[in-house]
mmCIF file of N, CA, C and O in Angstrom:
data_model
loop_
_atom_site.group_PDB
_atom_site.id
_atom_site.type_symbol
_atom_site.label_atom_id
_atom_site.label_comp_id
_atom_site.label_asym_id
_atom_site.label_seq_id
_atom_site.Cartn_x
_atom_site.Cartn_y
_atom_site.Cartn_z
ATOM 1 N N MET J 34 -99.883 -119.929 -70.929
ATOM 2 C CA MET J 34 -99.540 -119.369 -72.221
ATOM 3 C C MET J 34 -100.248 -118.024 -72.364
ATOM 4 O O MET J 34 -101.429 -117.874 -72.110
ATOM 5 N N GLU J 35 -99.545 -117.007 -72.810
ATOM 6 C CA GLU J 35 -100.055 -115.687 -72.936
ATOM 7 C C GLU J 35 -100.912 -115.541 -74.205
ATOM 8 O O GLU J 35 -100.573 -116.018 -75.259
ATOM 9 N N GLU J 36 -102.078 -114.856 -74.095
ATOM 10 C CA GLU J 36 -102.903 -114.672 -75.255
ATOM 11 C C GLU J 36 -102.374 -113.551 -76.134
ATOM 12 O O GLU J 36 -101.858 -112.519 -75.633
ATOM 13 N N ALA J 37 -102.483 -113.726 -77.423
ATOM 14 C CA ALA J 37 -102.018 -112.718 -78.393
ATOM 15 C C ALA J 37 -103.024 -111.588 -78.415
ATOM 16 O O ALA J 37 -104.253 -111.797 -78.248
ATOM 17 N N PRO J 38 -102.553 -110.343 -78.629
ATOM 18 C CA PRO J 38 -103.497 -109.241 -78.697
ATOM 19 C C PRO J 38 -104.324 -109.330 -79.962
ATOM 20 O O PRO J 38 -103.951 -109.918 -80.970
ATOM 21 N N ILE J 39 -105.537 -108.793 -79.923
ATOM 22 C CA ILE J 39 -106.436 -108.788 -81.057
ATOM 23 C C ILE J 39 -105.870 -107.810 -82.087
ATOM 24 O O ILE J 39 -105.539 -106.653 -81.752
ATOM 25 N N ARG J 40 -105.765 -108.251 -83.296
ATOM 26 C CA ARG J 40 -105.222 -107.392 -84.394
ATOM 27 C C ARG J 40 -106.237 -107.294 -85.489
ATOM 28 O O ARG J 40 -107.238 -107.987 -85.545
ATOM 29 N N GLU J 41 -105.928 -106.418 -86.458
ATOM 30 C CA GLU J 41 -106.848 -106.314 -87.616
ATOM 31 C C GLU J 41 -106.865 -107.640 -88.363
ATOM 32 O O GLU J 41 -105.868 -108.387 -88.396
ATOM 33 N N PRO J 42 -108.004 -108.008 -88.948
ATOM 34 C CA PRO J 42 -108.095 -109.262 -89.635
ATOM 35 C C PRO J 42 -107.150 -109.320 -90.838
ATOM 36 O O PRO J 42 -106.899 -108.356 -91.502
ATOM 37 N N VAL J 43 -106.653 -110.537 -91.087
ATOM 38 C CA VAL J 43 -105.773 -110.772 -92.259
ATOM 39 C C VAL J 43 -106.611 -110.692 -93.530
ATOM 40 O O VAL J 43 -106.174 -110.153 -94.548
ATOM 41 N N LEU J 44 -107.790 -111.225 -93.468
ATOM 42 C CA LEU J 44 -108.715 -111.213 -94.611
ATOM 43 C C LEU J 44 -110.006 -110.582 -94.175
ATOM 44 O O LEU J 44 -110.477 -110.729 -93.068
ATOM 45 N N ASP J 45 -110.668 -109.814 -95.087
ATOM 46 C CA ASP J 45 -111.985 -109.329 -94.858
ATOM 47 C C ASP J 45 -112.787 -109.596 -96.133
ATOM 48 O O ASP J 45 -112.297 -110.214 -97.065
ATOM 49 N N ALA J 46 -114.028 -109.125 -96.159
ATOM 50 C CA ALA J 46 -114.894 -109.434 -97.281
ATOM 51 C C ALA J 46 -114.391 -108.901 -98.624
ATOM 52 O O ALA J 46 -114.748 -109.380 -99.670
ATOM 53 N N LYS J 47 -113.563 -107.882 -98.582
ATOM 54 C CA LYS J 47 -113.055 -107.258 -99.790
ATOM 55 C C LYS J 47 -111.628 -107.715 -100.172
ATOM 56 O O LYS J 47 -111.010 -107.226 -101.090
ATOM 57 N N SER J 48 -111.095 -108.662 -99.399
ATOM 58 C CA SER J 48 -109.749 -109.174 -99.654
ATOM 59 C C SER J 48 -109.792 -110.407 -100.485
ATOM 60 O O SER J 48 -110.810 -111.114 -100.557
ATOM 61 N N GLU J 49 -108.677 -110.720 -101.120
ATOM 62 C CA GLU J 49 -108.552 -111.939 -101.909
ATOM 63 C C GLU J 49 -107.311 -112.701 -101.490
ATOM 64 O O GLU J 49 -106.232 -112.085 -101.391
ATOM 65 N N LEU J 50 -107.476 -113.950 -101.182
ATOM 66 C CA LEU J 50 -106.329 -114.806 -100.858
ATOM 67 C C LEU J 50 -105.592 -115.167 -102.114
ATOM 68 O O LEU J 50 -106.134 -115.798 -103.005
ATOM 69 N N ILE J 51 -104.333 -114.693 -102.258
ATOM 70 C CA ILE J 51 -103.524 -114.891 -103.457
ATOM 71 C C ILE J 51 -102.755 -116.208 -103.336
ATOM 72 O O ILE J 51 -102.624 -116.957 -104.317
ATOM 73 N N ASP J 52 -102.178 -116.461 -102.219
ATOM 74 C CA ASP J 52 -101.327 -117.637 -102.053
ATOM 75 C C ASP J 52 -101.377 -118.109 -100.588
ATOM 76 O O ASP J 52 -101.478 -117.298 -99.659
ATOM 77 N N PHE J 53 -101.250 -119.420 -100.413
ATOM 78 C CA PHE J 53 -101.260 -120.044 -99.091
ATOM 79 C C PHE J 53 -100.155 -121.089 -99.112
ATOM 80 O O PHE J 53 -100.198 -122.004 -99.897
ATOM 81 N N GLN J 54 -99.113 -120.931 -98.304
ATOM 82 C CA GLN J 54 -98.062 -121.896 -98.210
ATOM 83 C C GLN J 54 -97.879 -122.336 -96.727
ATOM 84 O O GLN J 54 -98.179 -121.549 -95.831
ATOM 85 N N TRP J 55 -97.469 -123.564 -96.548
ATOM 86 C CA TRP J 55 -97.249 -124.025 -95.178
ATOM 87 C C TRP J 55 -96.038 -124.950 -95.140
ATOM 88 O O TRP J 55 -95.612 -125.452 -96.181
ATOM 89 N N LYS J 56 -95.501 -125.059 -93.954
ATOM 90 C CA LYS J 56 -94.441 -126.048 -93.759
ATOM 91 C C LYS J 56 -94.463 -126.512 -92.313
ATOM 92 O O LYS J 56 -94.900 -125.795 -91.439
ATOM 93 N N LEU J 57 -94.006 -127.705 -92.114
ATOM 94 C CA LEU J 57 -93.826 -128.262 -90.765
ATOM 95 C C LEU J 57 -92.367 -128.128 -90.443
ATOM 96 O O LEU J 57 -91.522 -128.541 -91.245
ATOM 97 N N GLY J 58 -92.041 -127.541 -89.331
ATOM 98 C CA GLY J 58 -90.651 -127.297 -88.979
ATOM 99 C C GLY J 58 -90.343 -127.824 -87.589
ATOM 100 O O GLY J 58 -91.206 -128.256 -86.837
ATOM 101 N N MET J 59 -89.090 -127.702 -87.280
ATOM 102 C CA MET J 59 -88.600 -128.124 -85.938
ATOM 103 C C MET J 59 -87.735 -126.991 -85.398
ATOM 104 O O MET J 59 -86.739 -126.619 -86.032
ATOM 105 N N ALA J 60 -88.134 -126.403 -84.315
ATOM 106 C CA ALA J 60 -87.381 -125.317 -83.672
ATOM 107 C C ALA J 60 -86.074 -125.865 -83.151
ATOM 108 O O ALA J 60 -86.048 -126.877 -82.462
ATOM 109 N N VAL J 61 -84.991 -125.227 -83.527
ATOM 110 C CA VAL J 61 -83.695 -125.644 -83.029
ATOM 111 C C VAL J 61 -83.106 -124.695 -82.031
ATOM 112 O O VAL J 61 -82.211 -125.005 -81.286
ATOM 113 N N SER J 62 -83.608 -123.429 -82.004
ATOM 114 C CA SER J 62 -83.229 -122.512 -80.950
ATOM 115 C C SER J 62 -84.272 -121.429 -80.880
ATOM 116 O O SER J 62 -84.895 -121.022 -81.860
ATOM 117 N N SER J 63 -84.554 -120.994 -79.611
ATOM 118 C CA SER J 63 -85.540 -119.980 -79.414
ATOM 119 C C SER J 63 -85.396 -119.387 -78.009
ATOM 120 O O SER J 63 -85.008 -120.069 -77.067
ATOM 121 N N ASP J 64 -85.707 -118.088 -77.928
ATOM 122 C CA ASP J 64 -85.654 -117.454 -76.631
ATOM 123 C C ASP J 64 -86.881 -117.840 -75.776
ATOM 124 O O ASP J 64 -86.797 -117.818 -74.568
ATOM 125 N N SER J 65 -87.977 -118.195 -76.468
ATOM 126 C CA SER J 65 -89.227 -118.407 -75.754
ATOM 127 C C SER J 65 -89.515 -119.907 -75.514
ATOM 128 O O SER J 65 -90.409 -120.244 -74.739
ATOM 129 N N CYS J 66 -88.808 -120.804 -76.197
ATOM 130 C CA CYS J 66 -89.067 -122.247 -76.025
ATOM 131 C C CYS J 66 -88.251 -122.793 -74.898
ATOM 132 O O CYS J 66 -87.054 -122.524 -74.810
ATOM 133 N N ARG J 67 -88.882 -123.599 -74.055
ATOM 134 C CA ARG J 67 -88.158 -124.231 -72.977
ATOM 135 C C ARG J 67 -87.319 -125.407 -73.465
ATOM 136 O O ARG J 67 -86.234 -125.660 -72.976
ATOM 137 N N SER J 68 -87.847 -126.122 -74.418
ATOM 138 C CA SER J 68 -87.108 -127.252 -74.951
ATOM 139 C C SER J 68 -86.915 -127.086 -76.436
ATOM 140 O O SER J 68 -87.817 -126.596 -77.128
ATOM 141 N N LEU J 69 -85.802 -127.466 -76.954
ATOM 142 C CA LEU J 69 -85.518 -127.361 -78.362
ATOM 143 C C LEU J 69 -86.082 -128.612 -79.069
ATOM 144 O O LEU J 69 -86.581 -129.500 -78.435
ATOM 145 N N LYS J 70 -86.017 -128.607 -80.349
ATOM 146 C CA LYS J 70 -86.548 -129.663 -81.213
ATOM 147 C C LYS J 70 -88.065 -129.752 -80.983
ATOM 148 O O LYS J 70 -88.631 -130.811 -80.847
ATOM 149 N N TYR J 71 -88.717 -128.607 -80.979
ATOM 150 C CA TYR J 71 -90.130 -128.525 -80.795
ATOM 151 C C TYR J 71 -90.809 -128.348 -82.155
ATOM 152 O O TYR J 71 -90.488 -127.342 -82.864
ATOM 153 N N PRO J 72 -91.723 -129.214 -82.557
ATOM 154 C CA PRO J 72 -92.344 -129.062 -83.879
ATOM 155 C C PRO J 72 -93.301 -127.881 -83.934
ATOM 156 O O PRO J 72 -93.920 -127.555 -82.943
ATOM 157 N N TYR J 73 -93.393 -127.285 -85.119
ATOM 158 C CA TYR J 73 -94.327 -126.172 -85.293
ATOM 159 C C TYR J 73 -94.807 -126.180 -86.771
ATOM 160 O O TYR J 73 -94.204 -126.820 -87.624
ATOM 161 N N VAL J 74 -95.926 -125.501 -86.991
ATOM 162 C CA VAL J 74 -96.442 -125.297 -88.324
ATOM 163 C C VAL J 74 -96.298 -123.835 -88.675
ATOM 164 O O VAL J 74 -96.717 -122.983 -87.889
ATOM 165 N N ALA J 75 -95.728 -123.548 -89.808
ATOM 166 C CA ALA J 75 -95.586 -122.145 -90.305
ATOM 167 C C ALA J 75 -96.478 -122.002 -91.510
ATOM 168 O O ALA J 75 -96.473 -122.814 -92.421
ATOM 169 N N VAL J 76 -97.270 -120.949 -91.514
ATOM 170 C CA VAL J 76 -98.198 -120.630 -92.614
ATOM 171 C C VAL J 76 -97.849 -119.264 -93.156
ATOM 172 O O VAL J 76 -97.643 -118.290 -92.374
ATOM 173 N N MET J 77 -97.756 -119.156 -94.462
ATOM 174 C CA MET J 77 -97.546 -117.831 -95.100
ATOM 175 C C MET J 77 -98.737 -117.538 -96.017
ATOM 176 O O MET J 77 -99.029 -118.316 -96.934
ATOM 177 N N LEU J 78 -99.376 -116.451 -95.755
ATOM 178 C CA LEU J 78 -100.553 -116.000 -96.559
ATOM 179 C C LEU J 78 -100.142 -114.795 -97.353
ATOM 180 O O LEU J 78 -99.479 -113.886 -96.850
ATOM 181 N N LYS J 79 -100.564 -114.754 -98.609
ATOM 182 C CA LYS J 79 -100.429 -113.542 -99.426
ATOM 183 C C LYS J 79 -101.838 -113.125 -99.754
ATOM 184 O O LYS J 79 -102.634 -113.895 -100.277
ATOM 185 N N VAL J 80 -102.184 -111.850 -99.383
ATOM 186 C CA VAL J 80 -103.504 -111.343 -99.481
ATOM 187 C C VAL J 80 -103.488 -110.030 -100.243
ATOM 188 O O VAL J 80 -102.661 -109.181 -99.971
ATOM 189 N N ALA J 81 -104.446 -109.854 -101.183
ATOM 190 C CA ALA J 81 -104.632 -108.590 -101.864
ATOM 191 C C ALA J 81 -105.806 -107.870 -101.228
ATOM 192 O O ALA J 81 -106.896 -108.461 -101.101
ATOM 193 N N ASP J 82 -105.626 -106.631 -100.808
ATOM 194 C CA ASP J 82 -106.733 -105.835 -100.301
ATOM 195 C C ASP J 82 -107.604 -105.284 -101.432
ATOM 196 O O ASP J 82 -107.294 -105.505 -102.590
ATOM 197 N N HIS J 83 -108.607 -104.510 -101.084
ATOM 198 C CA HIS J 83 -109.518 -103.955 -102.080
ATOM 199 C C HIS J 83 -108.860 -103.105 -103.122
ATOM 200 O O HIS J 83 -109.340 -102.969 -104.237
ATOM 201 N N SER J 84 -107.730 -102.521 -102.795
ATOM 202 C CA SER J 84 -106.983 -101.652 -103.777
ATOM 203 C C SER J 84 -106.025 -102.448 -104.649
ATOM 204 O O SER J 84 -105.396 -101.885 -105.519
ATOM 205 N N GLY J 85 -105.861 -103.757 -104.322
ATOM 206 C CA GLY J 85 -104.958 -104.597 -105.082
ATOM 207 C C GLY J 85 -103.583 -104.724 -104.464
ATOM 208 O O GLY J 85 -102.727 -105.481 -104.959
ATOM 209 N N GLN J 86 -103.325 -104.019 -103.370
ATOM 210 C CA GLN J 86 -102.029 -104.094 -102.704
ATOM 211 C C GLN J 86 -101.914 -105.470 -102.031
ATOM 212 O O GLN J 86 -102.767 -105.909 -101.289
ATOM 213 N N VAL J 87 -100.777 -106.163 -102.313
ATOM 214 C CA VAL J 87 -100.538 -107.488 -101.800
ATOM 215 C C VAL J 87 -99.711 -107.404 -100.512
ATOM 216 O O VAL J 87 -98.653 -106.732 -100.506
ATOM 217 N N LYS J 88 -100.181 -108.065 -99.480
ATOM 218 C CA LYS J 88 -99.440 -108.109 -98.203
ATOM 219 C C LYS J 88 -99.204 -109.549 -97.887
ATOM 220 O O LYS J 88 -100.019 -110.425 -98.151
ATOM 221 N N SER J 89 -98.087 -109.834 -97.210
ATOM 222 C CA SER J 89 -97.778 -111.169 -96.715
ATOM 223 C C SER J 89 -97.956 -111.225 -95.212
ATOM 224 O O SER J 89 -97.643 -110.227 -94.505
ATOM 225 N N LYS J 90 -98.453 -112.324 -94.708
ATOM 226 C CA LYS J 90 -98.657 -112.493 -93.319
ATOM 227 C C LYS J 90 -98.158 -113.900 -92.912
ATOM 228 O O LYS J 90 -98.579 -114.867 -93.468
ATOM 229 N N ALA J 91 -97.217 -113.953 -91.990
ATOM 230 C CA ALA J 91 -96.679 -115.236 -91.512
ATOM 231 C C ALA J 91 -97.269 -115.544 -90.133
ATOM 232 O O ALA J 91 -97.443 -114.662 -89.285
ATOM 233 N N ILE J 92 -97.624 -116.839 -89.953
ATOM 234 C CA ILE J 92 -98.167 -117.312 -88.672
ATOM 235 C C ILE J 92 -97.427 -118.591 -88.333
ATOM 236 O O ILE J 92 -97.311 -119.498 -89.159
ATOM 237 N N GLU J 93 -96.958 -118.675 -87.121
ATOM 238 C CA GLU J 93 -96.351 -119.901 -86.585
ATOM 239 C C GLU J 93 -97.212 -120.420 -85.444
ATOM 240 O O GLU J 93 -97.617 -119.666 -84.597
ATOM 241 N N MET J 94 -97.454 -121.711 -85.467
ATOM 242 C CA MET J 94 -98.271 -122.329 -84.403
ATOM 243 C C MET J 94 -97.589 -123.619 -83.895
ATOM 244 O O MET J 94 -96.981 -124.350 -84.683
ATOM 245 N N THR J 95 -97.759 -123.838 -82.630
ATOM 246 C CA THR J 95 -97.368 -125.123 -82.066
ATOM 247 C C THR J 95 -98.272 -126.153 -82.617
ATOM 248 O O THR J 95 -99.355 -125.835 -83.160
ATOM 249 N N ILE J 96 -97.998 -127.406 -82.433
ATOM 250 C CA ILE J 96 -98.874 -128.479 -82.924
ATOM 251 C C ILE J 96 -100.270 -128.370 -82.236
ATOM 252 O O ILE J 96 -101.293 -128.432 -82.917
ATOM 253 N N PRO J 97 -100.340 -128.190 -80.905
ATOM 254 C CA PRO J 97 -101.628 -128.036 -80.328
ATOM 255 C C PRO J 97 -102.441 -126.838 -80.837
ATOM 256 O O PRO J 97 -103.649 -126.934 -81.038
ATOM 257 N N GLN J 98 -101.748 -125.703 -81.080
ATOM 258 C CA GLN J 98 -102.423 -124.549 -81.666
ATOM 259 C C GLN J 98 -102.937 -124.842 -83.038
ATOM 260 O O GLN J 98 -104.041 -124.489 -83.405
ATOM 261 N N PHE J 99 -102.149 -125.554 -83.845
ATOM 262 C CA PHE J 99 -102.573 -125.902 -85.194
ATOM 263 C C PHE J 99 -103.771 -126.842 -85.155
ATOM 264 O O PHE J 99 -104.679 -126.710 -85.939
ATOM 265 N N GLN J 100 -103.772 -127.840 -84.218
ATOM 266 C CA GLN J 100 -104.885 -128.755 -84.131
ATOM 267 C C GLN J 100 -106.153 -127.997 -83.770
ATOM 268 O O GLN J 100 -107.221 -128.298 -84.306
ATOM 269 N N ASN J 101 -106.071 -127.008 -82.919
ATOM 270 C CA ASN J 101 -107.236 -126.163 -82.565
ATOM 271 C C ASN J 101 -107.689 -125.369 -83.777
ATOM 272 O O ASN J 101 -108.875 -125.311 -84.089
ATOM 273 N N PHE J 102 -106.757 -124.782 -84.515
ATOM 274 C CA PHE J 102 -107.006 -124.048 -85.729
ATOM 275 C C PHE J 102 -107.759 -124.926 -86.747
ATOM 276 O O PHE J 102 -108.769 -124.533 -87.321
ATOM 277 N N TYR J 103 -107.287 -126.149 -86.906
ATOM 278 C CA TYR J 103 -107.875 -127.121 -87.833
ATOM 279 C C TYR J 103 -109.282 -127.493 -87.422
ATOM 280 O O TYR J 103 -110.172 -127.468 -88.260
ATOM 281 N N ARG J 104 -109.537 -127.713 -86.131
ATOM 282 C CA ARG J 104 -110.862 -128.004 -85.617
ATOM 283 C C ARG J 104 -111.834 -126.866 -85.899
ATOM 284 O O ARG J 104 -112.983 -127.108 -86.374
ATOM 285 N N GLN J 105 -111.370 -125.626 -85.739
ATOM 286 C CA GLN J 105 -112.226 -124.512 -85.987
ATOM 287 C C GLN J 105 -112.557 -124.390 -87.503
ATOM 288 O O GLN J 105 -113.700 -124.052 -87.860
ATOM 289 N N PHE J 106 -111.601 -124.666 -88.380
ATOM 290 C CA PHE J 106 -111.889 -124.634 -89.810
ATOM 291 C C PHE J 106 -112.859 -125.730 -90.207
ATOM 292 O O PHE J 106 -113.711 -125.531 -91.108
ATOM 293 N N LYS J 107 -112.779 -126.915 -89.572
ATOM 294 C CA LYS J 107 -113.734 -127.956 -89.853
ATOM 295 C C LYS J 107 -115.129 -127.503 -89.457
ATOM 296 O O LYS J 107 -116.118 -127.778 -90.142
ATOM 297 N N GLU J 108 -115.248 -126.797 -88.323
ATOM 298 C CA GLU J 108 -116.560 -126.279 -87.890
ATOM 299 C C GLU J 108 -117.059 -125.256 -88.887
ATOM 300 O O GLU J 108 -118.278 -125.266 -89.222
ATOM 301 N N ILE J 109 -116.215 -124.400 -89.386
ATOM 302 C CA ILE J 109 -116.614 -123.373 -90.383
ATOM 303 C C ILE J 109 -117.102 -124.059 -91.632
ATOM 304 O O ILE J 109 -118.174 -123.720 -92.191
ATOM 305 N N ALA J 110 -116.370 -125.047 -92.102
ATOM 306 C CA ALA J 110 -116.775 -125.824 -93.316
ATOM 307 C C ALA J 110 -118.134 -126.471 -93.131
ATOM 308 O O ALA J 110 -118.984 -126.437 -94.012
ATOM 309 N N ALA J 111 -118.380 -127.039 -91.960
ATOM 310 C CA ALA J 111 -119.671 -127.698 -91.671
ATOM 311 C C ALA J 111 -120.820 -126.728 -91.734
ATOM 312 O O ALA J 111 -121.892 -126.952 -92.267
ATOM 313 N N VAL J 112 -120.582 -125.501 -91.165
ATOM 314 C CA VAL J 112 -121.621 -124.457 -91.168
ATOM 315 C C VAL J 112 -121.871 -123.988 -92.556
ATOM 316 O O VAL J 112 -122.970 -123.775 -92.990
ATOM 317 N N MET J 113 -120.793 -123.804 -93.342
ATOM 318 C CA MET J 113 -120.927 -123.291 -94.679
ATOM 319 C C MET J 113 -121.725 -124.284 -95.584
ATOM 320 O O MET J 113 -122.411 -123.852 -96.498
ATOM 321 N N GLU J 114 -121.624 -125.565 -95.302
ATOM 322 C CA GLU J 114 -122.392 -126.544 -96.078
ATOM 323 C C GLU J 114 -123.879 -126.445 -95.847
ATOM 324 O O GLU J 114 -124.643 -126.914 -96.688
ATOM 325 N N THR J 115 -124.264 -125.835 -94.768
ATOM 326 C CA THR J 115 -125.730 -125.702 -94.439
ATOM 327 C C THR J 115 -126.290 -124.438 -95.080
ATOM 328 O O THR J 115 -127.505 -124.273 -95.056
ATOM 329 N N VAL J 116 -125.453 -123.564 -95.624
ATOM 330 C CA VAL J 116 -125.966 -122.298 -96.162
ATOM 331 C C VAL J 116 -126.433 -122.495 -97.601
ATOM 332 O O VAL J 116 -125.852 -123.174 -98.407
#
């Protein structure tokens, strides 16, 4: 699997998360999927930057990618509880 290039962060210390939506979907056609009917998680973030401009960011993850994402958030939460 090819690694995604590093991009600017969706959130920084001066950003505000306005909305977080998610859905579980099933791919029915794709140029990049070998097999159809592949489950995925889609996340839509709405973020306001320091000037108040709202941007939307969509992220799609396979189930294994989402499970890794979830594990990392659990680690973050555990560290934050110690602060």
